[in-house]
Coordinates of C-alpha atoms in Angstrom, one line a residue:
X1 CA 14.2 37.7 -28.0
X2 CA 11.8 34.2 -28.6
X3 CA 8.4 35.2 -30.3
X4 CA 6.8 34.2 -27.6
X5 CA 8.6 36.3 -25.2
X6 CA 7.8 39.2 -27.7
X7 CA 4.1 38.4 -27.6
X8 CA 4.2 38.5 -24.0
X9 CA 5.9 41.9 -24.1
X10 CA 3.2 43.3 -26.2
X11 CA 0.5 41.7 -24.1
X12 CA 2.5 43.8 -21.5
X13 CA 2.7 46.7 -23.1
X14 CA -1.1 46.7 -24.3
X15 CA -2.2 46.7 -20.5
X16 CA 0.6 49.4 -19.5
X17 CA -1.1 52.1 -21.5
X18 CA 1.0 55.0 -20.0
X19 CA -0.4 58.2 -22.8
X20 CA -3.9 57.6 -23.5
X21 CA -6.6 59.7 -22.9
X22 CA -10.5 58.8 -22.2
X23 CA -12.7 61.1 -22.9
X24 CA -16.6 61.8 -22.4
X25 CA -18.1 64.2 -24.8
X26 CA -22.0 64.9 -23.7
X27 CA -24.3 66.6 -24.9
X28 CA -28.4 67.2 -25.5
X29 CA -30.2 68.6 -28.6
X30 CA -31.1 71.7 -27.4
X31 CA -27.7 73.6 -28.8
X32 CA -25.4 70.2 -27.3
X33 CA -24.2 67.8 -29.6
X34 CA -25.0 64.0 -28.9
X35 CA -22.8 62.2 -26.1
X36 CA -19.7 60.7 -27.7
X37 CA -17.2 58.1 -26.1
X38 CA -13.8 57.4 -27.4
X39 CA -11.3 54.9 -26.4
X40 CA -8.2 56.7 -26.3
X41 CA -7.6 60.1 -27.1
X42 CA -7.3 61.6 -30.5
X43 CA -3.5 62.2 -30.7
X44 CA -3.1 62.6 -34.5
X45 CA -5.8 65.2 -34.7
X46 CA -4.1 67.3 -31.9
X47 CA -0.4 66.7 -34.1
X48 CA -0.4 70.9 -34.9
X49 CA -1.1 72.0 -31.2
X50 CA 1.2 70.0 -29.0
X51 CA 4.4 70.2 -30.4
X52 CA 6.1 68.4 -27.6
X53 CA 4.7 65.9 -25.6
X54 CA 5.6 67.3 -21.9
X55 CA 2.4 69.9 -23.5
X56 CA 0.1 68.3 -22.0
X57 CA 2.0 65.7 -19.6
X58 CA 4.7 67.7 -18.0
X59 CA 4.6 65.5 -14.7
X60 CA 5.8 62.1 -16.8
X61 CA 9.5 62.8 -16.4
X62 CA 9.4 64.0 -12.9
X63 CA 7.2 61.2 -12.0
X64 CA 4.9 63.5 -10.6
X65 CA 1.6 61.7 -10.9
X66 CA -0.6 64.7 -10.3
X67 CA 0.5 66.4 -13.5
X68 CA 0.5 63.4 -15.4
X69 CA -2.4 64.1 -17.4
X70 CA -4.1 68.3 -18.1
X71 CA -6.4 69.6 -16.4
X72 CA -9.8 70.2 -17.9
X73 CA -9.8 73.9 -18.7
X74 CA -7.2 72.9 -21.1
X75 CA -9.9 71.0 -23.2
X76 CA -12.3 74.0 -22.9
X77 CA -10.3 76.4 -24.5
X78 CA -11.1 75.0 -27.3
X79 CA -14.0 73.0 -26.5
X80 CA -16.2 75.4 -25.4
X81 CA -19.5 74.8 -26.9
X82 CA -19.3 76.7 -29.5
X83 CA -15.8 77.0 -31.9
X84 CA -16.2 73.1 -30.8
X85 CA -18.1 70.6 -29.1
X86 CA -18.2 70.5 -25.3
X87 CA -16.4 68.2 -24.0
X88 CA -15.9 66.9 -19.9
X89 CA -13.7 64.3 -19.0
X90 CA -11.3 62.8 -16.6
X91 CA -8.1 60.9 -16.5
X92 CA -7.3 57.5 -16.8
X93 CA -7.7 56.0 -13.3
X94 CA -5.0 53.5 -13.8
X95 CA -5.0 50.6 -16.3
X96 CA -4.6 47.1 -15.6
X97 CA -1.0 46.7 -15.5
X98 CA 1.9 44.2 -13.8
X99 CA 4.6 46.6 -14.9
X100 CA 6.9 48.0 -12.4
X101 CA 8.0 50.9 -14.6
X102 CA 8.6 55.1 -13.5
X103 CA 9.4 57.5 -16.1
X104 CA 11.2 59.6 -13.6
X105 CA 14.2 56.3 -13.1
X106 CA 14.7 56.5 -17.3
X107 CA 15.2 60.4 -18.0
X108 CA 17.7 59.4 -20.6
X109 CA 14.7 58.5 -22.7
X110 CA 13.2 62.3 -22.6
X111 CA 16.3 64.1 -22.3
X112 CA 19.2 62.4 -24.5
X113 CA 17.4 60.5 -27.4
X114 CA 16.7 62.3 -30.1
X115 CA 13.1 60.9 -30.5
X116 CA 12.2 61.6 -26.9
X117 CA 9.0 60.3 -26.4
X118 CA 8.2 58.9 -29.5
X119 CA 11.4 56.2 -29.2
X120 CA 9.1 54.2 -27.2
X121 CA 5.3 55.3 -27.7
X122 CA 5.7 55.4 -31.6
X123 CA 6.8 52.7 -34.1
X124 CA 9.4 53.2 -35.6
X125 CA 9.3 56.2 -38.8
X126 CA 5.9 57.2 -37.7
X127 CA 4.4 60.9 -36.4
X128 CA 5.6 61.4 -33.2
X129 CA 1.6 61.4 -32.6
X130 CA 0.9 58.1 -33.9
X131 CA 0.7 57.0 -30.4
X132 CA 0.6 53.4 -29.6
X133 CA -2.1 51.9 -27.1
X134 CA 1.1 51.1 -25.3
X135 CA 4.8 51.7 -24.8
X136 CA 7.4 49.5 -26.9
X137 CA 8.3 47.7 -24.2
X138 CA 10.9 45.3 -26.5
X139 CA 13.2 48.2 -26.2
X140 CA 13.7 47.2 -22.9
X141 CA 15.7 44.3 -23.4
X142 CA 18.5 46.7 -25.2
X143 CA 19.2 47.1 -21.1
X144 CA 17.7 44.5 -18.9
X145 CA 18.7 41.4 -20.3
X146 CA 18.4 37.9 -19.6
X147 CA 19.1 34.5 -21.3
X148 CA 15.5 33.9 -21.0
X149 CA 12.7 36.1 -20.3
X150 CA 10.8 33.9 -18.4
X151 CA 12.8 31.9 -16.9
X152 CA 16.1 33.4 -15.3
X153 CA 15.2 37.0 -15.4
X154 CA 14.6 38.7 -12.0
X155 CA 10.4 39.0 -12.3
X156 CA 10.3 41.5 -9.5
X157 CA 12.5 44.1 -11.4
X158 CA 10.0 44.3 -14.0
X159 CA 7.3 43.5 -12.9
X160 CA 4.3 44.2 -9.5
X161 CA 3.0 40.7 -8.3
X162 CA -0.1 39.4 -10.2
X163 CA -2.4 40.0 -6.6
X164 CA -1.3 43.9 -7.4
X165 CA -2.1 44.1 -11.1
X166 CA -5.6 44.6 -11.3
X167 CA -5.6 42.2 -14.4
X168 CA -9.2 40.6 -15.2
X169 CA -9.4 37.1 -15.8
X170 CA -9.0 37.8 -19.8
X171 CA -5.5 39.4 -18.5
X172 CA -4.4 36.5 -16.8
X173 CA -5.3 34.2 -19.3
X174 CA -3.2 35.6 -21.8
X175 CA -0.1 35.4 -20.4
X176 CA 1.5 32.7 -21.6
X177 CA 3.5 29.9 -19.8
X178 CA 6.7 29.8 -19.2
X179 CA 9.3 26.6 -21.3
X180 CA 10.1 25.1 -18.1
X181 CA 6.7 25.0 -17.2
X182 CA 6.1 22.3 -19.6
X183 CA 8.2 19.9 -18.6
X184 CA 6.4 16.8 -17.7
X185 CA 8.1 16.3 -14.2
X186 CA 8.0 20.3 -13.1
X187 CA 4.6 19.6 -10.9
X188 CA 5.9 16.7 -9.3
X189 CA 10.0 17.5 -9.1
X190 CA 10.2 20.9 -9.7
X191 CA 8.1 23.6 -8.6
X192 CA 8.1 23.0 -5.2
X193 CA 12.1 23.6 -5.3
X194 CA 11.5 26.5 -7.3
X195 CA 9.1 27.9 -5.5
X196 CA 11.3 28.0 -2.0
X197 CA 13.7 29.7 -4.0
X198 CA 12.2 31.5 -6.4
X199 CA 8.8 32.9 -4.7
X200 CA 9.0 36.2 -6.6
X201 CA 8.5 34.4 -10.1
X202 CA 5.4 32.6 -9.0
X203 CA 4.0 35.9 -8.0
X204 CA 4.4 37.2 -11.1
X205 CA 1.8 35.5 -12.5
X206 CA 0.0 33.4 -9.4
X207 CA -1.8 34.2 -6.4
X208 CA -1.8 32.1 -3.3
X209 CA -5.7 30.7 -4.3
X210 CA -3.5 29.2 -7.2
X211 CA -1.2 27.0 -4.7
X212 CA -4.5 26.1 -2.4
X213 CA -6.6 24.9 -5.5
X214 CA -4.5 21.8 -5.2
X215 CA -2.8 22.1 -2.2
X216 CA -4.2 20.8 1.2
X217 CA -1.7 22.3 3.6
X218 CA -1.2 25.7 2.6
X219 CA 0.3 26.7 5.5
X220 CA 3.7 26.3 3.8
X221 CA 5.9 28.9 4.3
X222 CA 6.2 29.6 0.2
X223 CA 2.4 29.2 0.0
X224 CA 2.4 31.7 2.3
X225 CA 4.6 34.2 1.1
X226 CA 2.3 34.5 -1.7
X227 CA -0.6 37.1 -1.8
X228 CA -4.0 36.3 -1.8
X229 CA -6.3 37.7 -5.1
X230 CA -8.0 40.9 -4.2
X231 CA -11.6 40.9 -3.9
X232 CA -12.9 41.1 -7.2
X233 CA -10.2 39.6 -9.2
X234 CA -11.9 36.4 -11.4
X235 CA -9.5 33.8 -11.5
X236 CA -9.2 31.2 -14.3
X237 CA -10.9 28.2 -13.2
X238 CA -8.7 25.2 -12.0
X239 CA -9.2 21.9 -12.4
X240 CA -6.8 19.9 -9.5
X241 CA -4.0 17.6 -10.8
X242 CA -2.2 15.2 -8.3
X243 CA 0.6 13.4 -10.0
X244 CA 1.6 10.3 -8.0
X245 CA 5.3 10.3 -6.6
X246 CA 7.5 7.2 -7.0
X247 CA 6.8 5.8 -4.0
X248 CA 3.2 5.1 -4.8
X249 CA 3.9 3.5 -8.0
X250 CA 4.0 -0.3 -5.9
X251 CA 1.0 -0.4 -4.5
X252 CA 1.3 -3.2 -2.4
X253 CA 4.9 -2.1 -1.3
X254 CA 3.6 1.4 -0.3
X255 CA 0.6 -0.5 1.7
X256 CA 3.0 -2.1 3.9
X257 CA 5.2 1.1 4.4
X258 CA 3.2 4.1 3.9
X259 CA 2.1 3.8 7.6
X260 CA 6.0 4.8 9.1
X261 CA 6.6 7.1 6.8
X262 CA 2.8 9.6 7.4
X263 CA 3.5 12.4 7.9
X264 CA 1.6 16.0 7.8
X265 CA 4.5 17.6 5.6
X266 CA 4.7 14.3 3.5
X267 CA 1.1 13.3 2.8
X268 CA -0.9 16.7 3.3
X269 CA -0.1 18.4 0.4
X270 CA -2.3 15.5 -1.1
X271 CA -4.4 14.2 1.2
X272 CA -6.8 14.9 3.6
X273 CA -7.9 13.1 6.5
X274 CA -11.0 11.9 4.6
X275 CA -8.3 10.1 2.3
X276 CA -7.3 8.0 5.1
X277 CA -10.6 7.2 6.8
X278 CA -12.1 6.0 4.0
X279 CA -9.5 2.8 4.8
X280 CA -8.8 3.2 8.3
X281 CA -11.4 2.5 11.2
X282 CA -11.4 3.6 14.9
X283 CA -9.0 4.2 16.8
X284 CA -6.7 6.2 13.7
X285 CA -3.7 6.1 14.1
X286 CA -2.3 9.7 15.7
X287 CA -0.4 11.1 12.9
X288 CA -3.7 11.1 10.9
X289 CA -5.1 13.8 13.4
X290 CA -2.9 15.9 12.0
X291 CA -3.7 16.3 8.5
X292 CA -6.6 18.8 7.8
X293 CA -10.4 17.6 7.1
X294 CA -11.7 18.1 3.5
X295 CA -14.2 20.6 5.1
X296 CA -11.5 22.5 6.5
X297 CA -9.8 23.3 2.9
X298 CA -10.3 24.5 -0.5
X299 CA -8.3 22.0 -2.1
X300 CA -10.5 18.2 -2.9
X301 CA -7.4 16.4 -2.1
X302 CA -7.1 12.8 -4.5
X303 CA -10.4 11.7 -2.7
X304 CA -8.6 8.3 -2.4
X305 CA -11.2 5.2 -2.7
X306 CA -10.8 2.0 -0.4
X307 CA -9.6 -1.4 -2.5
X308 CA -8.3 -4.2 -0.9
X309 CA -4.4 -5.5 -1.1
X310 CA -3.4 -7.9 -3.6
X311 CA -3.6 -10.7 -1.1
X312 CA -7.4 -10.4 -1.0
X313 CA -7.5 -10.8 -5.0
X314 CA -6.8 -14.8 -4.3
X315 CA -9.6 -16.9 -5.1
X316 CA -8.3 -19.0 -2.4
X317 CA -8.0 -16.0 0.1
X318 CA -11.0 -17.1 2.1
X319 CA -9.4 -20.4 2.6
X320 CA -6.0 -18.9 4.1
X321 CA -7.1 -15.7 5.4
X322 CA -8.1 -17.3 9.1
X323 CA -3.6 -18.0 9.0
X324 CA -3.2 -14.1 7.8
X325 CA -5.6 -13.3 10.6
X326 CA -3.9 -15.3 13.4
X327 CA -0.7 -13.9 12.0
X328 CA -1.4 -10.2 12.5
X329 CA -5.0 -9.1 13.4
X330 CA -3.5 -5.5 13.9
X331 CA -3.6 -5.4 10.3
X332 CA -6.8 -6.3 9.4
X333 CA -8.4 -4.2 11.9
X334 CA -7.2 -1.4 9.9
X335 CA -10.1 -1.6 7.9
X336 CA -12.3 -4.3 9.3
X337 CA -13.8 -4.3 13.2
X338 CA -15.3 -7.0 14.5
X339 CA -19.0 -7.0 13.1
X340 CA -17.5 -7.6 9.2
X341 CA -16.1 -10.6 10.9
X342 CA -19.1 -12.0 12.4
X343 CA -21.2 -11.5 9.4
X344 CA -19.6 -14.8 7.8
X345 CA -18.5 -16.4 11.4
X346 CA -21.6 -15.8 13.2
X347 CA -22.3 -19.4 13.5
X348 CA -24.3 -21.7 10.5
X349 CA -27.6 -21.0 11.4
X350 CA -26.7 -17.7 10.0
X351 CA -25.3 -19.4 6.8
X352 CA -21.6 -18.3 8.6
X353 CA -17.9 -19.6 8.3
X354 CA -18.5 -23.6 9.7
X355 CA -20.4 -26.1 7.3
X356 CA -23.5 -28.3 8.4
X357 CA -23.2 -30.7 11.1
X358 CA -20.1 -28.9 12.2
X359 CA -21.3 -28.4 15.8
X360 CA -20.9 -32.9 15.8
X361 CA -17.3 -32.7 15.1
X362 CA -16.3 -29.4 16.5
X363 CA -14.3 -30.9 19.2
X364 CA -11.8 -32.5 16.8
X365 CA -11.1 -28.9 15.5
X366 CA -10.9 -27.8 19.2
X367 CA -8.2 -29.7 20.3
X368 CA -6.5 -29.5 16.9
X369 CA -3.5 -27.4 16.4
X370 CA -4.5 -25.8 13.0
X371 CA -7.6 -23.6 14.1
X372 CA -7.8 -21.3 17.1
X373 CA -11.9 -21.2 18.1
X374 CA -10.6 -18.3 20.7
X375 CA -10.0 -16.0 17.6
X376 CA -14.1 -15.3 17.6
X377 CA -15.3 -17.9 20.8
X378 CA -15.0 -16.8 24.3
X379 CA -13.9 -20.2 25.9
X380 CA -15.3 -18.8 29.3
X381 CA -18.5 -18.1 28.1
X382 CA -19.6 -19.2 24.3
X383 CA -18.2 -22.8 24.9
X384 CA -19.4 -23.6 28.7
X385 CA -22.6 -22.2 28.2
X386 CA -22.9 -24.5 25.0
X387 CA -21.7 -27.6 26.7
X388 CA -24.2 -27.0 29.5
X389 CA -27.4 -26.7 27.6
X390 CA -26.4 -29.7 26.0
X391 CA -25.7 -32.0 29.2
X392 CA -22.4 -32.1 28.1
X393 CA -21.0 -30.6 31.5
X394 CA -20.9 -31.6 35.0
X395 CA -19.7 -30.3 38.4
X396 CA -16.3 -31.1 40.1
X397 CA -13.3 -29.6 42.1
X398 CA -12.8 -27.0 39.5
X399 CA -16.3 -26.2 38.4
X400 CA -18.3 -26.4 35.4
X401 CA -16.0 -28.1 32.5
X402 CA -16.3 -30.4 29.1
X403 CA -13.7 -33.0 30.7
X404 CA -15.6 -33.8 33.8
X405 CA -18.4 -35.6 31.9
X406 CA -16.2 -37.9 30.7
X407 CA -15.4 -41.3 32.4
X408 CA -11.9 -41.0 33.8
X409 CA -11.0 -38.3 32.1
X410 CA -8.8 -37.6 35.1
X411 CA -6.2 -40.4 34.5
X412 CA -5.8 -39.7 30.6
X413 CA -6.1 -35.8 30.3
X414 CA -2.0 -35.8 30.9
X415 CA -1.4 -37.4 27.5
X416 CA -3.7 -34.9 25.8
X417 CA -1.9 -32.3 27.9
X418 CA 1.6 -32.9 26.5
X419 CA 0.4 -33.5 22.8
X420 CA -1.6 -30.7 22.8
X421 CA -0.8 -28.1 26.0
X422 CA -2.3 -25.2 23.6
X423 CA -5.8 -26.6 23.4
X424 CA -5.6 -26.6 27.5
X425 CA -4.9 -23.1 28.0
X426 CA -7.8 -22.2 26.2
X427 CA -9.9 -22.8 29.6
X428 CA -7.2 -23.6 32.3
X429 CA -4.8 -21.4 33.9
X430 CA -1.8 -22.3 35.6
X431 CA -3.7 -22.5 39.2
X432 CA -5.4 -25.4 38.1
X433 CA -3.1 -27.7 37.3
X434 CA -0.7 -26.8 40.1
X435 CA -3.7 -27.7 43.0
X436 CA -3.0 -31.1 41.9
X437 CA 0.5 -30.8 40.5
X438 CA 1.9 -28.2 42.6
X439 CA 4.6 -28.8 45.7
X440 CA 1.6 -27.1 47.9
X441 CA -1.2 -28.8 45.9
X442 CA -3.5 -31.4 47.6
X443 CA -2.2 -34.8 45.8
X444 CA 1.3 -33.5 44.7
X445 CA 1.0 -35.5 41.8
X446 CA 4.1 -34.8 39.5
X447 CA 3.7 -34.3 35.9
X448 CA 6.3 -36.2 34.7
X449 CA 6.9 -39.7 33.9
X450 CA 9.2 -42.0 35.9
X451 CA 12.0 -41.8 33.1
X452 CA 11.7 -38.1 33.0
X453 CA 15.5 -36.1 33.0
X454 CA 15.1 -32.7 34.4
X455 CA 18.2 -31.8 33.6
X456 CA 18.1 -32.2 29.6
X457 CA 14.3 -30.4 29.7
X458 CA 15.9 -27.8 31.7
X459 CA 18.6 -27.2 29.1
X460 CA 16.1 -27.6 26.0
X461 CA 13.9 -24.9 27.2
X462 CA 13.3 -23.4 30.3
X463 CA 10.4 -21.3 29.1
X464 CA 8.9 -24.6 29.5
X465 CA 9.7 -25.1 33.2
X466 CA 9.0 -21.8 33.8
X467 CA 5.4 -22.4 33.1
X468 CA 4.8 -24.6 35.8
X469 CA 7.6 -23.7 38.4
X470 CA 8.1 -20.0 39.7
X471 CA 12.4 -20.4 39.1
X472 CA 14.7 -22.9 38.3
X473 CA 13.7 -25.9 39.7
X474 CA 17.4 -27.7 39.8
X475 CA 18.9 -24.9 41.8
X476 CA 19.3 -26.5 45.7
X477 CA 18.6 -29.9 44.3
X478 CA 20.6 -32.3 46.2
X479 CA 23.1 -34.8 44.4

């Protein structure tokens, strides 16, 4: 056996305690002697009037519990006040002890070794009444064995779950950790596996407030299975330690993927939900519902901290970022809503996004294909109602516009149309063009030019036809 399995043995053994006596000697100065304690009983000076053990504890190898101990009349026959002090006193009431041990399932101890008793109360070439605080609990192993104590030896044989001990915190602390215990990837790798399979060594020496000191869900079957500490039993206090997993090591990587793989089983034995708000605004998304609020649990959780991705770190980020924007706005209204993005675009008499002067060249921008004002304008309402507080506007067939102020804008708006269709559909729908374009509009003015070949647009891309007619417009077209 290691030393430091034979430490823990006598640690054991210590709290185990199974012959010891406490006694309570009183007494006043009127005739009484003064009140005495002792920590264990005498044995030694009591050598020439027990001459075998079973004397005074004739219950031990019956296991009957009642006769462990002798009663007090015993005491008085001797101790009667005046041959010998008085003395009063009661049994032990049990010590501390995670021991699963019963006299009465090892008679071979009392009945067929020589030393009876002594063989494991005594060291070894002692009085028989040199009693130890404890048993000898190394002699043990001369049966149950094990390759290693703590590690592949069946706990619950030996020993009572540590919620059933009665150990104080000073107890607890002194049992000493396991080898595997100290490998550097058993938190993060191990213990859960060992744990499912095991749960009977973890309660050996944890209770279930262990597991929810750092665990958010505990409503994991094997944190489950474990007991809860009594009431009363101090616990060692715990600082939480979250190792990160693999996966996290690439932060920008798991920004971009931890979002399909959330989970409740995956992320809440980390995290709570206050992890993820801390990032993500209104609406959440649903799995996040499902992991537990800090307030709910005992467990901190990593308390994550919002930081933004790499792609923000760019000193030219501000310059691109309208592109990552246009790209996928889903992903920056994970953690921004609209009002972070007004603060900068809210126009430049608020210092905002567009430089001095801009509102003189805006229209440039507005029909170019690199910006897209309906990102943060409302071309219904923030552009019209512009133009028309600045004369810029006029009335005509389809109702307040930009165009319509301009001389003959009518004739030369289908250029600008087919170099820049996108700009159009900022304010027009398809109605408007087709009440002069259309087969049922007023002027069934066609679009295209006299040297236009249906055929060929038709076979480059019909999503462009589509836009204006309702199906294929060659189908029934005569030869």
């Amino acid at each position: 056996m290691k030393s430091g399995d034979r430490g823990f043995v006598r640690r054991c053994s210590a709290l185990a305690g199974a012959i010891s006596l406490s006694l309570l000697a009183a007494g006043a100065a009127a005739g009484e002697a003064a009140a005495q304690q002792t920590d264990t009983f005498p044995h030694e000076r009591h050598s020439r009037l027990f001459p075998v053990c079973a004397g005074c504890h004739e219950g031990i190898p019956q296991g009957d519990r009642s006769r462990f101990y002798p009663q007090a009349a015993l005491c008085a026959g001797c101790h009667n006040g005046v041959d010998r002090i008085e003395v009063t006193w009661r049994p032990p009431s049990g010590r501390p002890s995670n021991l699963r041990f019963e006299h009465d399932g090892h008679p071979q101890f009392a009945r067929e070794v020589e030393q009876g008793c002594a063989m494991c109360h005594t060291e070894p070439e002692t009085d028989r009444m040199a009693i130890l605080d404890g048993p000898r609990l190394e002699l043990c192993w001369g049966c149950h064995t094990a390759t290693s104590h703590q590690i592949d030896a069946d706990c619950s044989f030996c020993h009572v779950p540590l919620a059933e001990s009665g150990f104080g915190i000073a107890e607890i602390e002194s049992i000493s950790m396991p080898a595997d215990h100290a490998d550097p990837s058993f938190l993060l790798e191990a213990h859960g596996e060992l744990a499912g399979a095991t749960i009977a060594r973890c309660a050996t020496c944890h209770t279930q407030d262990r597991c929810a000191a750092c665990h958010v869900d505990t409503d994991r079957p094997e944190i489950q299975a474990l007991a809860p500490a009594p009431e009363g039993m101090e616990l060692p206090l715990l600082v939480s330690r979250y190792e990160k997993p693999p996966t996290h090591e690439d932060v920008d990587e798991w920004l971009e993927t931890h979002g399909s793989e959330a989970a409740r089983e995956a992320c809440a034995t980390c995290h709570t939900q206050n992890d993820c708000r801390s990032c993500h605004i209104a609406p959440v998304p649903p799995v996040l519902e499902t992991l537990p609020a800090r307030e709910q649990v005992v467990a901190p959780g990593v308390g994550v901290m919002p930081h933004p991705p790499s792609s923000h770190g760019s000193v030219f980020f501000l310059d691109v970022h309208s592109g990552l924007a246009a790209s996928d706005a889903g992903y920056c209204g994970t953690c921004h809503d609209d009002s972070f993005c007004v603060s900068c675009h809210a126009g430049p008499s608020d210092g905002g996004y567009h430089p001095a002067g801009f509102v003189a060249q805006h229209s440039a921008y507005a029909f170019g294909r690199n910006a897209e004002c309906a990102n943060c304008h409302s071309s219904e309402a923030f552009c019209r109602e512009c133009h028309a507080q600045s004369g810029l506007t006029g009335f005509g067939r389809l109702g307040p516009g930009y165009h319509n102020a301009g001389a003959f804008w009518v004739i030369r708006h289908g250029q600008a149309a087919r170099q820049g269709l996108e700009s159009c559909i900022s304010c027009h729908e398809q109605t408007d063009c087709t009440q002069c374009h259309g087969v049922a509009g007023a002027f069934k003015v066609s679009p295209h030019s006299s040297d236009f070949d249906p055929e060929r647009a038709w076979e480059r891309s019909p999503r462009t036809c589509i836009a204006c007619h309702l199906s294929n417009p060659l189908i029934g077209r005569g030869p």
